Amino acid sequence: MRLRALLDTDALGLRLLGGDDELDRTVRGVMTTDLRDPSRYLSGGELVLTGLAWRRDATDSEPFVRILASAGVAGLAAGEAELGAVPADLVEACGHHRLPLFAVNETVAFATITEHVVRQVSGERAGDLAAVVDRHRRLMTSGPAGGGPEVVLDLLTSDLDLRAWVLSPTGRLIAGAGEPLPGPVGPALAGLHLAATRTGRRGPHRVPVDGTTYSLFPIRNTGRGAVPASRDVRETVLSDWFLAVEADASDWPAARLDLLQGVTQLIAVERDRRDAARTVRRRVAQEVLELVQAGAAPTEIAARLRVAAPVLLPGLGSAPHWQVVVARVEWAADGAPGAAGGPVAQALLEEILVDPAVTGPDSADRIAVAHTGDEAIALVPLPAVPAPGAEAAQGAADTAGAARAGAASGREPDPVLHADVLLAAVREPLSAGLADDGRLTLGVSAAVHSAEGLRGALEEARHARRVAAARPGRVCAAGHHELASHVLLLPFVPDDVRRAFTARLLDPLRDYDTRHRAELIPTLEAFLDCDGSWTRCAARLHLHVNTLRYRVGRIEQLTGRDLSRLEDKLDFFLALRMS
């Protein structure tokens, strides 16, 4: 607002005492002070209100006004309640420094002037930002992106003093301005947002987290060209982004709420563009999946993988190893048509597979997810995996959260996906979104190094998902290591899974025997046949007991199993019988 506008409001009781040629100055704020030197609290553009308590005699006016002028304030308003008329020495000093001076009638409270200025300045800032938002919306809907969500979030911070972040449905940071959210706050906000959305309440949702109040705005594109809104909130609740603002929006005026809704629509346009960019990766996954399920020749699948690798692993040219992840979202029947599970699972799997160490909308560029029926299937390229023996040993630590966490200990992070680790950070918010009628189950295959292994990996991941489905809880996962358990080796288990079971346990031993002629397989058979007796087994094999202990130790090292445990003995027994 301009200084001139203050004289147009009779309720403020202001009289201009000097500086009529400076009334076009812009007022950016207001400050009340009676300090002799308030410079540390001034940033420029303020209307300074003073009761003149700092003035002891006429010589005090000149240094006080000089400090205000040096700080770049817009004007000075002096109250008449303390000294009556504004002193002439103050009028003279303001004239000398070309600082507009107003007299405030003793019947007018400084709070009245402050409230008026703040309201006018905030309204103008909101109007300016709304114009910027509208301009960016036109740019983003008609051409290339104009900087992404960060641009408008920076404007919210600089023009309205609002800290805001765009978060995914799991609480992952998409974009933000200023300081990032503390680690656990994002998932906590996501859970509260999903829970509120499932109740059907309209946003914004006011929520407290760790003593701070946030307002959560759903991000949906409702403008021209937007995808029609879903009739069932379950179809979008687990894939929509949301805007978290560090403020209580419950008492905001309608104009500011409308502005924030405009911001969310602007970000939604960017979200839609990112979704469109995933089309190529989804098509890649769909084509490979169709070839695998149709029983295509490995050479044909391998050729398609060579085409897919540069898309999913730019710069590497090929992916030496692959993993398959299968997810399914199921909703309880309630008499109404159920939400489509396949697309929901596809969007969820794309979110879950994002590396948590990477932020931003582009962090899912290496994820290819297809869906068929109610099932989503991800084809995950791995630039490298541990050696066979190391991977088997890693199986014992699968539930310990070692995957993708090596960097914390100075080691290279393990690129292999592990089921429990994938869901560790997202289980709580997703459970809130699934509420009491939804369920997510997920299965992860072992890494395979060729096209020949993809069909088996797909069946392995599907079977692992069925294992997860047998467990209690809204969000459950199972990995390929859990398939090496005798409870699954029943007649109805597919042949592919039987082969995967025996290969998982015995292939490391066969490979070692081939290279070193160590006779680990015969040693294992004899050890089990002797019921784990060291002396009887050593006598049967004509070995010293220490030599037998060395061989058994090598078997345990290569497979990650413990032959002192009954469960592991039984698994080896079944694997040997089926091999």
Coordinates of C-alpha atoms in Angstrom, one line a residue, residues 241-529:
W241 CA 0.2 -35.6 -3.3
F242 CA -0.7 -33.1 -0.6
L243 CA 0.5 -29.6 0.5
A244 CA 1.6 -29.2 4.1
V245 CA 1.6 -25.6 5.4
E246 CA 3.1 -24.7 8.8
A247 CA 0.1 -22.6 9.9
D248 CA -3.4 -22.8 11.2
A249 CA -5.7 -22.2 8.2
S250 CA -8.9 -22.5 10.3
D251 CA -9.2 -18.7 10.7
W252 CA -7.9 -17.7 7.3
P253 CA -10.1 -15.4 5.2
A254 CA -11.7 -16.8 2.1
A255 CA -9.3 -15.0 -0.2
R256 CA -6.2 -16.7 1.3
L257 CA -7.9 -20.1 1.2
D258 CA -8.7 -19.5 -2.5
L259 CA -5.1 -18.6 -3.1
L260 CA -3.8 -21.8 -1.5
Q261 CA -6.4 -23.8 -3.6
G262 CA -4.9 -22.2 -6.6
V263 CA -1.4 -23.2 -5.5
T264 CA -2.5 -26.8 -5.2
Q265 CA -4.0 -26.8 -8.7
L266 CA -0.8 -25.4 -10.1
I267 CA 1.2 -28.2 -8.4
A268 CA -1.4 -30.7 -9.6
V269 CA -0.6 -29.7 -13.2
E270 CA 3.0 -30.6 -12.6
R271 CA 1.9 -33.9 -10.9
D272 CA -0.1 -34.8 -14.0
R273 CA 2.9 -34.1 -16.2
R274 CA 5.1 -36.4 -14.1
D275 CA 2.5 -39.1 -14.3
A276 CA 2.4 -38.8 -18.1
A277 CA 6.2 -39.1 -18.2
R278 CA 5.8 -42.5 -16.5
T279 CA 3.9 -43.9 -19.5
V280 CA 7.0 -45.0 -21.3
R281 CA 8.3 -46.9 -18.3
R282 CA 4.9 -48.5 -17.7
R283 CA 4.7 -49.6 -21.3
V284 CA 8.2 -51.2 -21.0
A285 CA 7.1 -53.2 -18.0
Q286 CA 3.8 -54.2 -19.7
E287 CA 5.6 -55.5 -22.8
V288 CA 8.2 -57.5 -20.9
L289 CA 5.5 -58.9 -18.6
E290 CA 3.3 -60.0 -21.5
L291 CA 6.3 -61.8 -23.1
V292 CA 7.2 -63.6 -19.8
Q293 CA 3.6 -64.7 -19.2
A294 CA 3.2 -65.9 -22.7
G295 CA 6.2 -68.1 -22.4
A296 CA 8.2 -66.3 -25.1
A297 CA 11.7 -67.5 -25.9
P298 CA 14.4 -66.1 -23.6
T299 CA 16.2 -64.6 -26.6
E300 CA 13.1 -62.5 -27.4
I301 CA 12.7 -61.4 -23.7
A302 CA 16.5 -60.6 -23.6
A303 CA 16.2 -58.4 -26.7
R304 CA 13.3 -56.4 -25.1
L305 CA 15.3 -56.1 -21.9
R306 CA 18.3 -54.6 -23.8
V307 CA 15.9 -52.0 -25.1
A308 CA 14.5 -51.3 -21.7
A309 CA 17.7 -51.0 -19.8
P310 CA 18.8 -47.6 -21.2
V311 CA 15.4 -46.2 -20.3
L312 CA 15.6 -47.5 -16.7
L313 CA 19.3 -47.2 -16.1
P314 CA 20.5 -44.2 -18.2
G315 CA 24.2 -44.2 -18.7
L316 CA 24.8 -47.9 -17.9
G317 CA 23.5 -49.4 -21.2
S318 CA 22.4 -52.7 -19.7
A319 CA 21.2 -54.1 -16.4
P320 CA 23.1 -57.3 -15.3
H321 CA 20.5 -58.3 -12.8
W322 CA 16.7 -57.8 -12.3
Q323 CA 14.2 -58.3 -9.5
V324 CA 10.4 -58.6 -9.7
V325 CA 8.1 -57.1 -7.1
V326 CA 4.4 -58.0 -7.0
A327 CA 1.8 -56.0 -5.1
R328 CA -1.9 -56.3 -4.6
V329 CA -4.5 -53.9 -3.0
E330 CA -7.7 -55.5 -1.9
W331 CA -10.8 -53.7 -0.5
A332 CA -13.4 -55.4 1.8
A333 CA -16.7 -56.0 0.0
D334 CA -19.3 -53.5 1.4
G335 CA -22.2 -54.0 -1.1
A336 CA -20.9 -51.1 -3.2
P337 CA -18.7 -51.5 -6.4
G338 CA -15.1 -51.9 -5.2
A339 CA -12.3 -49.6 -6.2
A340 CA -10.0 -50.8 -9.0
G341 CA -7.2 -52.6 -7.3
G342 CA -4.7 -52.8 -10.2
P343 CA -4.1 -49.1 -10.8
V344 CA -4.1 -48.3 -7.1
A345 CA -1.4 -51.0 -6.5
Q346 CA 0.5 -49.7 -9.5
A347 CA 0.7 -46.2 -8.2
L348 CA 1.5 -47.5 -4.7
L349 CA 4.3 -49.7 -6.0
E350 CA 5.8 -46.8 -7.9
E351 CA 5.9 -44.8 -4.7
I352 CA 7.2 -47.6 -2.5
L353 CA 10.1 -48.4 -4.8
V354 CA 11.5 -44.9 -4.8
D355 CA 14.8 -44.8 -3.1
P356 CA 14.2 -43.0 0.2
A357 CA 17.5 -41.3 0.0
V358 CA 16.4 -39.4 -3.1
T359 CA 14.0 -36.5 -3.1
G360 CA 12.0 -34.7 -5.8
P361 CA 9.4 -35.7 -8.4
D362 CA 12.1 -37.3 -10.7
S363 CA 13.3 -39.9 -8.2
A364 CA 11.1 -42.6 -9.7
D365 CA 12.6 -42.5 -13.2
R366 CA 14.1 -46.0 -12.9
I367 CA 10.9 -47.8 -11.9
A368 CA 8.8 -49.7 -14.4
V369 CA 5.4 -51.0 -13.1
A370 CA 2.7 -52.7 -15.0
H371 CA -0.7 -53.9 -13.8
T372 CA -2.9 -56.8 -14.8
G373 CA -6.2 -57.3 -13.1
D374 CA -5.9 -56.4 -9.4
E375 CA -2.1 -57.1 -9.4
A376 CA 0.8 -54.7 -10.0
I377 CA 4.1 -56.0 -11.1
A378 CA 7.4 -54.1 -11.0
L379 CA 10.5 -54.8 -13.1
V380 CA 13.4 -53.4 -11.1
P381 CA 16.9 -53.2 -12.7
L382 CA 19.9 -53.6 -10.5
P383 CA 23.3 -52.3 -11.6
A384 CA 25.0 -54.9 -9.4
V385 CA 24.3 -57.5 -6.7
P386 CA 26.4 -59.3 -4.1
A387 CA 28.1 -62.5 -4.9
P388 CA 26.0 -65.7 -4.5
G389 CA 27.5 -66.6 -1.1
A390 CA 27.2 -63.1 0.2
E391 CA 23.6 -62.9 -1.0
A392 CA 22.7 -66.1 0.7
A393 CA 24.3 -64.9 3.9
Q394 CA 22.4 -61.6 3.5
G395 CA 19.2 -63.6 3.6
A396 CA 19.6 -64.1 7.3
A397 CA 19.7 -60.3 7.8
D398 CA 16.8 -59.7 5.5
T399 CA 14.6 -58.5 8.3
A400 CA 17.3 -56.5 10.0
G401 CA 16.9 -53.6 7.6
A402 CA 20.2 -53.9 5.9
A403 CA 19.0 -53.1 2.4
R404 CA 19.9 -49.7 1.1
A405 CA 21.4 -48.8 4.4
G406 CA 25.1 -49.6 3.8
A407 CA 26.0 -45.9 3.4
A408 CA 25.3 -45.3 7.0
S409 CA 28.1 -47.5 8.0
G410 CA 30.5 -46.4 5.3
R411 CA 29.8 -49.4 3.0
E412 CA 28.4 -49.3 -0.4
P413 CA 24.6 -49.7 -0.1
D414 CA 23.1 -53.1 -1.0
P415 CA 21.2 -52.6 -4.3
V416 CA 19.0 -55.7 -3.7
L417 CA 15.5 -55.0 -2.6
H418 CA 14.3 -56.6 0.7
A419 CA 10.6 -56.9 1.5
D420 CA 10.6 -55.7 5.1
V421 CA 12.9 -52.8 4.3
L422 CA 10.7 -51.5 1.5
L423 CA 7.7 -51.2 3.9
A424 CA 9.5 -50.1 7.0
A425 CA 9.1 -46.3 6.5
V426 CA 5.7 -46.4 4.7
R427 CA 3.7 -49.0 6.7
E428 CA 2.2 -46.5 9.2
P429 CA 0.9 -43.8 6.7
L430 CA -0.4 -46.5 4.3
S431 CA -2.2 -48.3 7.1
A432 CA -4.1 -45.0 7.8
G433 CA -5.0 -44.7 4.1
L434 CA -6.2 -48.3 3.9
A435 CA -8.3 -47.7 7.0
D436 CA -10.4 -50.6 8.1
D437 CA -11.4 -51.9 4.7
G438 CA -8.2 -52.0 2.6
R439 CA -5.1 -54.3 2.6
L440 CA -1.8 -54.1 0.8
T441 CA 0.3 -57.3 0.3
L442 CA 3.7 -57.4 -1.4
G443 CA 6.2 -60.1 -2.6
V444 CA 9.8 -59.7 -3.7
S445 CA 11.7 -62.1 -5.8
A446 CA 15.4 -62.9 -5.7
A447 CA 17.7 -61.2 -8.2
V448 CA 18.1 -63.0 -11.6
H449 CA 20.9 -62.3 -14.1
S450 CA 19.2 -63.3 -17.3
A451 CA 15.9 -63.4 -19.2
E452 CA 15.6 -67.1 -18.5
G453 CA 15.1 -66.4 -14.8
L454 CA 12.4 -63.8 -15.1
R455 CA 9.5 -66.3 -15.3
G456 CA 10.7 -68.0 -12.2
A457 CA 11.2 -64.6 -10.5
L458 CA 7.7 -63.6 -11.3
E459 CA 6.2 -66.8 -9.9
E460 CA 8.5 -66.4 -6.9
A461 CA 7.3 -62.9 -6.2
R462 CA 3.7 -63.9 -6.6
H463 CA 4.1 -66.8 -4.2
A464 CA 5.9 -64.5 -1.7
R465 CA 2.9 -62.1 -1.9
R466 CA 0.6 -65.0 -1.1
V467 CA 2.8 -65.8 2.0
A468 CA 2.4 -62.1 3.0
A469 CA -1.4 -62.3 2.5
A470 CA -1.6 -65.1 5.1
R471 CA -0.2 -62.8 7.8
P472 CA -2.3 -60.3 9.9
G473 CA -2.1 -56.6 9.3
R474 CA -3.1 -54.0 6.8
V475 CA 0.4 -53.8 5.1
C476 CA 2.4 -57.0 4.8
A477 CA 5.3 -58.1 2.7
A478 CA 7.4 -61.3 2.2
G479 CA 10.7 -61.9 0.4
H480 CA 12.2 -64.7 -1.6
H481 CA 14.2 -66.0 1.3
E482 CA 11.0 -66.9 3.1
L483 CA 10.1 -69.3 0.3
A484 CA 12.9 -71.6 1.4
S485 CA 10.7 -73.1 4.1
H486 CA 9.2 -76.6 4.2
V487 CA 5.7 -75.4 5.1
L488 CA 5.3 -74.2 1.5
L489 CA 6.5 -77.3 -0.2
L490 CA 3.0 -78.9 -0.6
P491 CA 1.6 -80.6 -3.7
F492 CA -0.2 -77.5 -4.9
V493 CA 3.0 -75.4 -5.1
P494 CA 3.9 -74.8 -8.7
D495 CA 7.0 -76.6 -10.2
D496 CA 8.7 -73.2 -10.7
V497 CA 8.6 -72.5 -7.0
R498 CA 9.9 -76.0 -6.2
R499 CA 12.8 -75.4 -8.5
A500 CA 13.5 -72.0 -6.9
F501 CA 13.4 -73.6 -3.4
T502 CA 16.0 -76.3 -4.2
A503 CA 18.2 -73.9 -6.2
R504 CA 18.2 -71.3 -3.4
L505 CA 19.5 -73.9 -0.9
L506 CA 21.7 -76.2 -3.1
D507 CA 23.0 -74.2 -6.0
P508 CA 25.7 -72.4 -3.9
L509 CA 26.9 -75.8 -2.7
R510 CA 26.9 -77.4 -6.1
D511 CA 28.9 -74.4 -7.5
Y512 CA 31.4 -74.6 -4.7
D513 CA 31.8 -78.4 -5.2
T514 CA 32.4 -77.9 -8.9
R515 CA 35.1 -75.4 -8.3
H516 CA 36.8 -77.0 -5.3
R517 CA 35.8 -80.7 -5.3
A518 CA 34.8 -80.1 -1.7
E519 CA 32.0 -82.7 -1.6
L520 CA 29.7 -80.5 0.4
I521 CA 26.5 -82.1 -1.0
P522 CA 27.5 -85.6 0.0
T523 CA 28.6 -84.3 3.4
L524 CA 25.3 -82.6 3.9
E525 CA 23.4 -85.8 3.0
A526 CA 25.4 -87.9 5.4
F527 CA 25.1 -85.3 8.2
L528 CA 21.3 -85.2 7.9
D529 CA 21.2 -89.0 7.6

